[in-house]
Coordinates of C-alpha atoms and ligand atoms in Angstrom, one line a residue:
M1013 CA 0.0 0.0 0.0
H1014 CA 2.8 2.4 0.8
N1015 CA 4.7 3.8 -2.0
A1016 CA 8.2 2.4 -1.8
D1017 CA 9.5 5.3 -3.9
H1018 CA 11.5 8.1 -2.4
P1019 CA 10.2 9.6 0.8
L1020 CA 8.3 12.9 1.0
F1021 CA 10.7 14.2 3.6
E1022 CA 14.1 13.1 4.7
T1023 CA 16.4 14.6 7.3
Q1024 CA 20.1 14.3 7.1
D1025 CA 22.0 14.7 10.4
L1026 CA 19.6 17.4 11.2
G1027 CA 20.4 19.6 14.1
V1028 CA 18.8 22.7 15.6
E1029 CA 20.5 24.8 18.3
Y1030 CA 18.6 27.7 19.8
P1031 CA 21.1 30.5 20.3
A1032 CA 22.2 31.6 23.8
R1033 CA 20.3 34.5 25.2
R1034 CA 21.4 36.8 28.0
G1035 CA 21.6 34.8 31.1
S1036 CA 21.0 31.5 29.4
D1037 CA 23.1 29.0 27.5
A1038 CA 22.3 27.8 24.0
V1039 CA 19.7 25.0 23.9
I1040 CA 20.0 21.9 21.8
G1041 CA 16.6 21.4 20.1
L1042 CA 17.6 18.5 17.9
T1043 CA 20.8 16.7 17.2
G1044 CA 21.9 14.2 14.5
I1045 CA 18.3 13.4 13.3
N1046 CA 18.0 11.0 10.4
I1047 CA 14.5 10.1 9.5
Q1048 CA 12.3 9.5 6.5
W1049 CA 8.6 10.5 6.3
R1050 CA 7.2 8.3 3.6
R1051 CA 4.3 9.1 1.3
G1052 CA 0.9 8.1 2.5
E1053 CA 2.1 7.0 5.9
T1054 CA 1.4 8.3 9.4
L1055 CA 4.7 8.8 11.1
G1056 CA 4.5 9.3 14.8
L1057 CA 6.8 11.6 16.7
V1058 CA 6.8 10.6 20.3
G1059 CA 8.6 11.9 23.3
G1060 CA 8.4 13.7 26.6
S1061 CA 8.0 17.5 27.0
G1062 CA 11.0 19.3 25.6
S1063 CA 12.3 16.3 23.6
G1064 CA 12.2 18.3 20.3
K1065 CA 9.0 17.1 18.7
T1066 CA 7.6 20.6 17.8
T1067 CA 11.1 21.7 16.7
L1068 CA 11.3 18.8 14.2
G1069 CA 7.8 19.5 12.9
R1070 CA 8.6 23.3 12.5
T1071 CA 11.9 22.5 10.8
L1072 CA 10.3 20.3 8.2
L1073 CA 7.9 23.1 7.4
G1074 CA 10.8 25.6 7.1
L1075 CA 9.5 27.6 10.1
Q1076 CA 12.7 26.8 11.9
Q1077 CA 16.2 27.0 10.4
P1078 CA 18.5 24.0 10.9
T1079 CA 21.8 24.8 12.4
A1080 CA 23.3 21.5 11.2
G1081 CA 22.5 19.0 8.5
G1082 CA 19.5 19.5 6.4
V1083 CA 16.0 18.6 5.2
L1084 CA 15.1 17.1 1.8
Y1085 CA 11.5 17.5 0.4
R1086 CA 10.9 15.2 -2.5
Q1087 CA 14.7 14.7 -2.7
Q1088 CA 15.4 18.4 -3.1
P1089 CA 16.8 20.8 -0.5
L1090 CA 14.0 22.3 1.5
S1091 CA 15.2 25.8 0.6
R1092 CA 14.2 25.1 -3.0
A1093 CA 10.7 23.9 -2.0
L1094 CA 10.3 27.0 0.2
A1095 CA 11.0 29.2 -2.8
T1096 CA 7.9 27.8 -4.6
R1097 CA 4.4 29.0 -4.2
S1098 CA 3.0 25.5 -3.9
F1099 CA 4.9 24.3 -0.8
R1100 CA 2.7 26.2 1.6
R1101 CA -0.3 24.6 0.1
E1102 CA 1.2 21.1 -0.1
V1103 CA 2.4 20.8 3.5
Q1104 CA 0.5 22.3 6.4
M1105 CA 0.5 22.3 10.1
I1106 CA -2.3 21.7 12.6
F1107 CA -1.7 22.8 16.2
Q1108 CA -2.9 21.7 19.5
D1109 CA -5.1 24.8 20.1
P1110 CA -7.4 25.6 17.2
Y1111 CA -7.8 29.1 18.5
Q1112 CA -4.2 29.7 17.5
S1113 CA -5.1 29.1 13.8
L1114 CA -8.5 30.7 13.6
N1115 CA -9.4 34.4 13.3
P1116 CA -12.1 35.1 16.0
R1117 CA -13.7 37.8 13.8
R1118 CA -14.2 35.8 10.7
T1119 CA -16.9 33.2 10.1
V1120 CA -16.1 29.6 9.3
G1121 CA -17.1 29.9 5.7
E1122 CA -15.0 33.0 5.3
Q1123 CA -11.9 31.4 6.8
V1124 CA -12.1 28.2 4.8
T1125 CA -12.6 30.1 1.5
E1126 CA -10.0 32.6 2.4
A1127 CA -7.4 29.9 2.4
L1128 CA -8.4 29.2 -1.2
D1129 CA -8.2 32.8 -2.2
V1130 CA -4.7 33.2 -0.7
H1131 CA -3.5 30.2 -2.7
R1132 CA -5.5 31.2 -5.8
I1133 CA -7.4 27.9 -6.0
G1134 CA -10.7 27.8 -7.8
R1135 CA -11.5 30.2 -10.7
T1136 CA -14.7 31.6 -9.3
G1137 CA -16.3 32.4 -6.0
V1138 CA -18.9 29.6 -6.7
E1139 CA -16.1 27.1 -7.3
R1140 CA -14.3 28.1 -4.1
T1141 CA -17.5 27.8 -2.1
A1142 CA -18.1 24.3 -3.5
L1143 CA -14.5 23.3 -2.5
A1144 CA -14.9 24.8 1.0
V1145 CA -18.2 23.0 1.5
A1146 CA -16.7 19.6 0.4
A1147 CA -13.7 20.1 2.7
M1148 CA -16.0 21.0 5.6
E1149 CA -18.2 18.0 5.1
Q1150 CA -15.1 15.7 4.8
S1151 CA -13.9 17.1 8.1
G1152 CA -17.2 16.2 9.8
L1153 CA -18.9 19.6 9.6
A1154 CA -22.0 18.4 7.9
P1155 CA -24.2 19.9 6.6
A1156 CA -21.7 22.7 6.0
D1157 CA -24.4 25.4 5.9
R1158 CA -25.1 24.8 9.6
Y1159 CA -21.6 26.0 10.4
W1160 CA -20.8 28.3 7.5
H1161 CA -21.9 31.5 9.2
C1162 CA -20.7 30.6 12.7
Y1163 CA -17.8 32.4 14.4
P1164 CA -15.2 30.3 16.2
H1165 CA -16.5 31.1 19.7
Q1166 CA -19.9 29.6 18.7
L1167 CA -18.3 26.2 18.1
S1168 CA -17.1 23.5 20.4
G1169 CA -13.4 22.8 20.6
G1170 CA -13.8 19.7 18.5
Q1171 CA -15.7 21.6 15.9
R1172 CA -13.1 24.3 15.8
Q1173 CA -10.4 21.8 15.2
R1174 CA -12.5 20.4 12.3
V1175 CA -12.6 23.9 10.8
V1176 CA -8.8 24.0 11.0
I1177 CA -8.6 20.6 9.3
A1178 CA -11.2 21.7 6.7
A1179 CA -9.2 24.9 5.9
A1180 CA -6.1 22.7 5.4
L1181 CA -7.9 20.0 3.4
A1182 CA -9.5 22.5 1.0
L1183 CA -6.1 23.3 -0.3
G1184 CA -5.4 19.7 -1.4
P1185 CA -2.4 19.1 0.7
Q1186 CA 0.1 16.2 0.3
A1187 CA 1.1 16.2 4.0
L1188 CA 0.0 17.5 7.4
V1189 CA 2.1 18.0 10.5
C1190 CA -0.3 17.5 13.4
D1191 CA 1.2 18.8 16.6
E1192 CA -0.8 17.3 19.5
P1193 CA -4.0 17.8 17.5
V1194 CA -6.4 16.4 20.1
S1195 CA -4.6 17.2 23.4
A1196 CA -6.7 20.3 24.0
L1197 CA -10.0 18.5 23.3
D1198 CA -12.4 16.8 25.5
V1199 CA -12.0 13.0 25.5
S1200 CA -15.5 12.7 24.1
V1201 CA -14.6 14.3 20.8
R1202 CA -11.0 13.1 20.5
S1203 CA -11.7 9.9 18.7
Q1204 CA -14.0 11.6 16.1
V1205 CA -11.3 14.1 15.3
L1206 CA -8.7 11.3 15.1
Q1207 CA -11.0 9.4 12.7
V1208 CA -11.2 12.5 10.5
L1209 CA -7.4 12.7 10.4
D1210 CA -7.0 9.0 9.8
R1211 CA -9.4 9.2 6.8
L1212 CA -7.3 12.0 5.3
R1213 CA -4.7 9.4 5.0
T1214 CA -6.8 6.5 3.8
D1215 CA -9.2 8.4 1.5
H1216 CA -6.9 11.2 0.3
G1217 CA -3.5 9.6 0.6
I1218 CA -2.3 12.5 2.7
S1219 CA 0.9 11.8 4.7
L1220 CA 0.6 12.6 8.4
L1221 CA 3.2 13.5 10.9
F1222 CA 1.5 12.8 14.2
I1223 CA 3.2 14.5 17.1
T1224 CA 2.1 13.3 20.5
H1225 CA 3.3 12.5 24.0
D1226 CA 0.6 9.9 24.3
V1227 CA 1.9 6.5 23.5
G1228 CA -1.6 5.0 23.3
L1229 CA -2.6 7.4 20.6
A1230 CA 0.7 6.8 18.7
W1231 CA -0.1 3.1 18.8
A1232 CA -3.6 3.6 17.4
M1233 CA -2.7 6.1 14.7
C1234 CA 0.8 5.5 13.4
D1235 CA 2.5 3.1 10.9
R1236 CA 5.9 4.0 12.2
L1237 CA 7.3 5.8 15.1
A1238 CA 10.3 8.0 15.9
V1239 CA 10.9 8.4 19.6
L1240 CA 12.8 11.5 20.7
N1241 CA 14.5 12.1 24.0
Q1242 CA 16.4 15.3 24.7
G1243 CA 16.7 16.1 21.0
K1244 CA 18.0 12.7 20.0
L1245 CA 16.3 10.0 18.0
I1246 CA 16.4 7.0 20.3
E1247 CA 14.1 4.6 18.6
Y1248 CA 12.8 4.4 15.0
G1249 CA 10.8 1.7 13.3
T1250 CA 7.4 0.2 12.8
T1251 CA 4.9 1.0 15.6
E1252 CA 4.8 -2.7 16.4
S1253 CA 8.5 -3.1 16.7
V1254 CA 9.1 0.1 18.7
L1255 CA 6.2 -0.4 21.2
G1256 CA 6.1 -4.2 21.1
N1257 CA 9.7 -4.5 21.9
P1258 CA 11.1 -1.3 23.2
Q1259 CA 14.9 -1.3 23.3
E1260 CA 15.5 1.9 25.3
P1261 CA 14.7 2.4 28.9
Y1262 CA 13.2 5.8 28.0
T1263 CA 10.6 4.1 25.6
R1264 CA 9.8 1.5 28.3
A1265 CA 9.2 4.4 30.8
L1266 CA 6.9 6.2 28.3
L1267 CA 4.9 3.0 27.9
A1268 CA 4.7 2.4 31.6
A1269 CA 3.4 6.0 32.0
A1270 CA 0.7 5.5 29.4
P1271 CA -2.7 5.8 31.1
Q1272 CA -3.9 2.5 29.6
P1273 CA -2.1 -0.4 27.9
P1274 CA -2.1 0.8 24.3
R1275 CA -4.2 -1.4 22.1
R1276 CA -5.1 -1.4 18.4
N1277 CA -8.8 -1.5 17.7
Ligands
ATP2066 N1 12.1 29.3 20.4 C1 12.9 28.7 21.3 N2 14.0 29.3 21.8 C2 14.8 28.6 22.7 N3 14.6 27.3 23.0 C3 13.6 26.7 22.5 C4 12.7 27.3 21.6 N4 11.7 26.4 21.2 C5 12.0 25.3 21.9 N5 13.1 25.4 22.6 C6 13.8 24.4 23.5 O1 14.1 23.3 22.6 C7 13.8 22.0 23.3 C8 12.8 21.3 22.4 O2 11.5 22.0 22.5 P1 10.2 21.5 21.7 O3 9.2 22.6 21.8 O4 10.6 21.1 20.3 O5 9.8 20.2 22.5 P2 8.5 19.3 22.4 O6 8.9 17.9 22.4 O7 7.6 19.8 21.4 O8 7.8 19.6 23.9 P3 6.3 19.6 24.3 O9 5.8 18.2 24.4 O10 6.3 20.3 25.7 O11 5.5 20.4 23.3 C9 13.3 22.4 24.7 O12 14.4 22.3 25.5 C10 12.8 23.8 24.5 O13 13.0 24.5 25.7
MG2067 MG1 5.6 20.6 21.4

């Protein structure tokens, strides 16, 4: 099922060091990271707080400059991809807190179509509206007209995260970096939002980078896992091999700290 061709993203001895500031030393964000994020897969990025997960996600998107090594996107240096108009459309990020990504003063419909305007997708307003409606309904905001005129504060946290997902999906992305996408949500809506994300992969072939500190979620969602600890890659392989037979004490400790024994459903 997975395309065995070249990976979508590849890091080569990637390092990020945050510069020293007055009164504090430089901080190692990442060091010596070599991973591949393949097309159509969900790659999990697991690790404790401060292990470098967000730093890695931001670096893949070009939001953070590497200080060592580099990133390839489709086998080209990331700098080349960043110079194109299409990269921002092809690879997008979903954050823990949907409020961070939404404008409180714009309706849902405005925000989802705005993304299309910015990227000049769709020839007419009618076409853009149709694309926005489809993306909203695929994200579980159905029927779309029920939500179209709502402002973010009129929605639940789960619905807001679906709006963010719809705005991303409308652009026809290749890949989504999801940074703790359900951590801020009530448990009752988490599994629905996770299902929406999982369907992006199965129905649209979108590659997911799923960042989480929750080993149970990683087990349920991911094909392969990269475990980070203090900026270093300490385990990397299929989810079954990493969690079924953890080699590192750190991974065993993460598993032991999981609220329930992770289980695939
Ligand atoms: N902008 C920054 N300036 C300086 N140091 C930073 C910056 N961003 C992150 N760091 C440091 O880099 C390290 C990795 O941080 P990062 O945010 O990538 O961790 P994380 O795994 O995403 O953690 P969490 O699970 O808490 O979100 C931490 O030591 C953090 O303090
Ligand atoms: Mg983080």
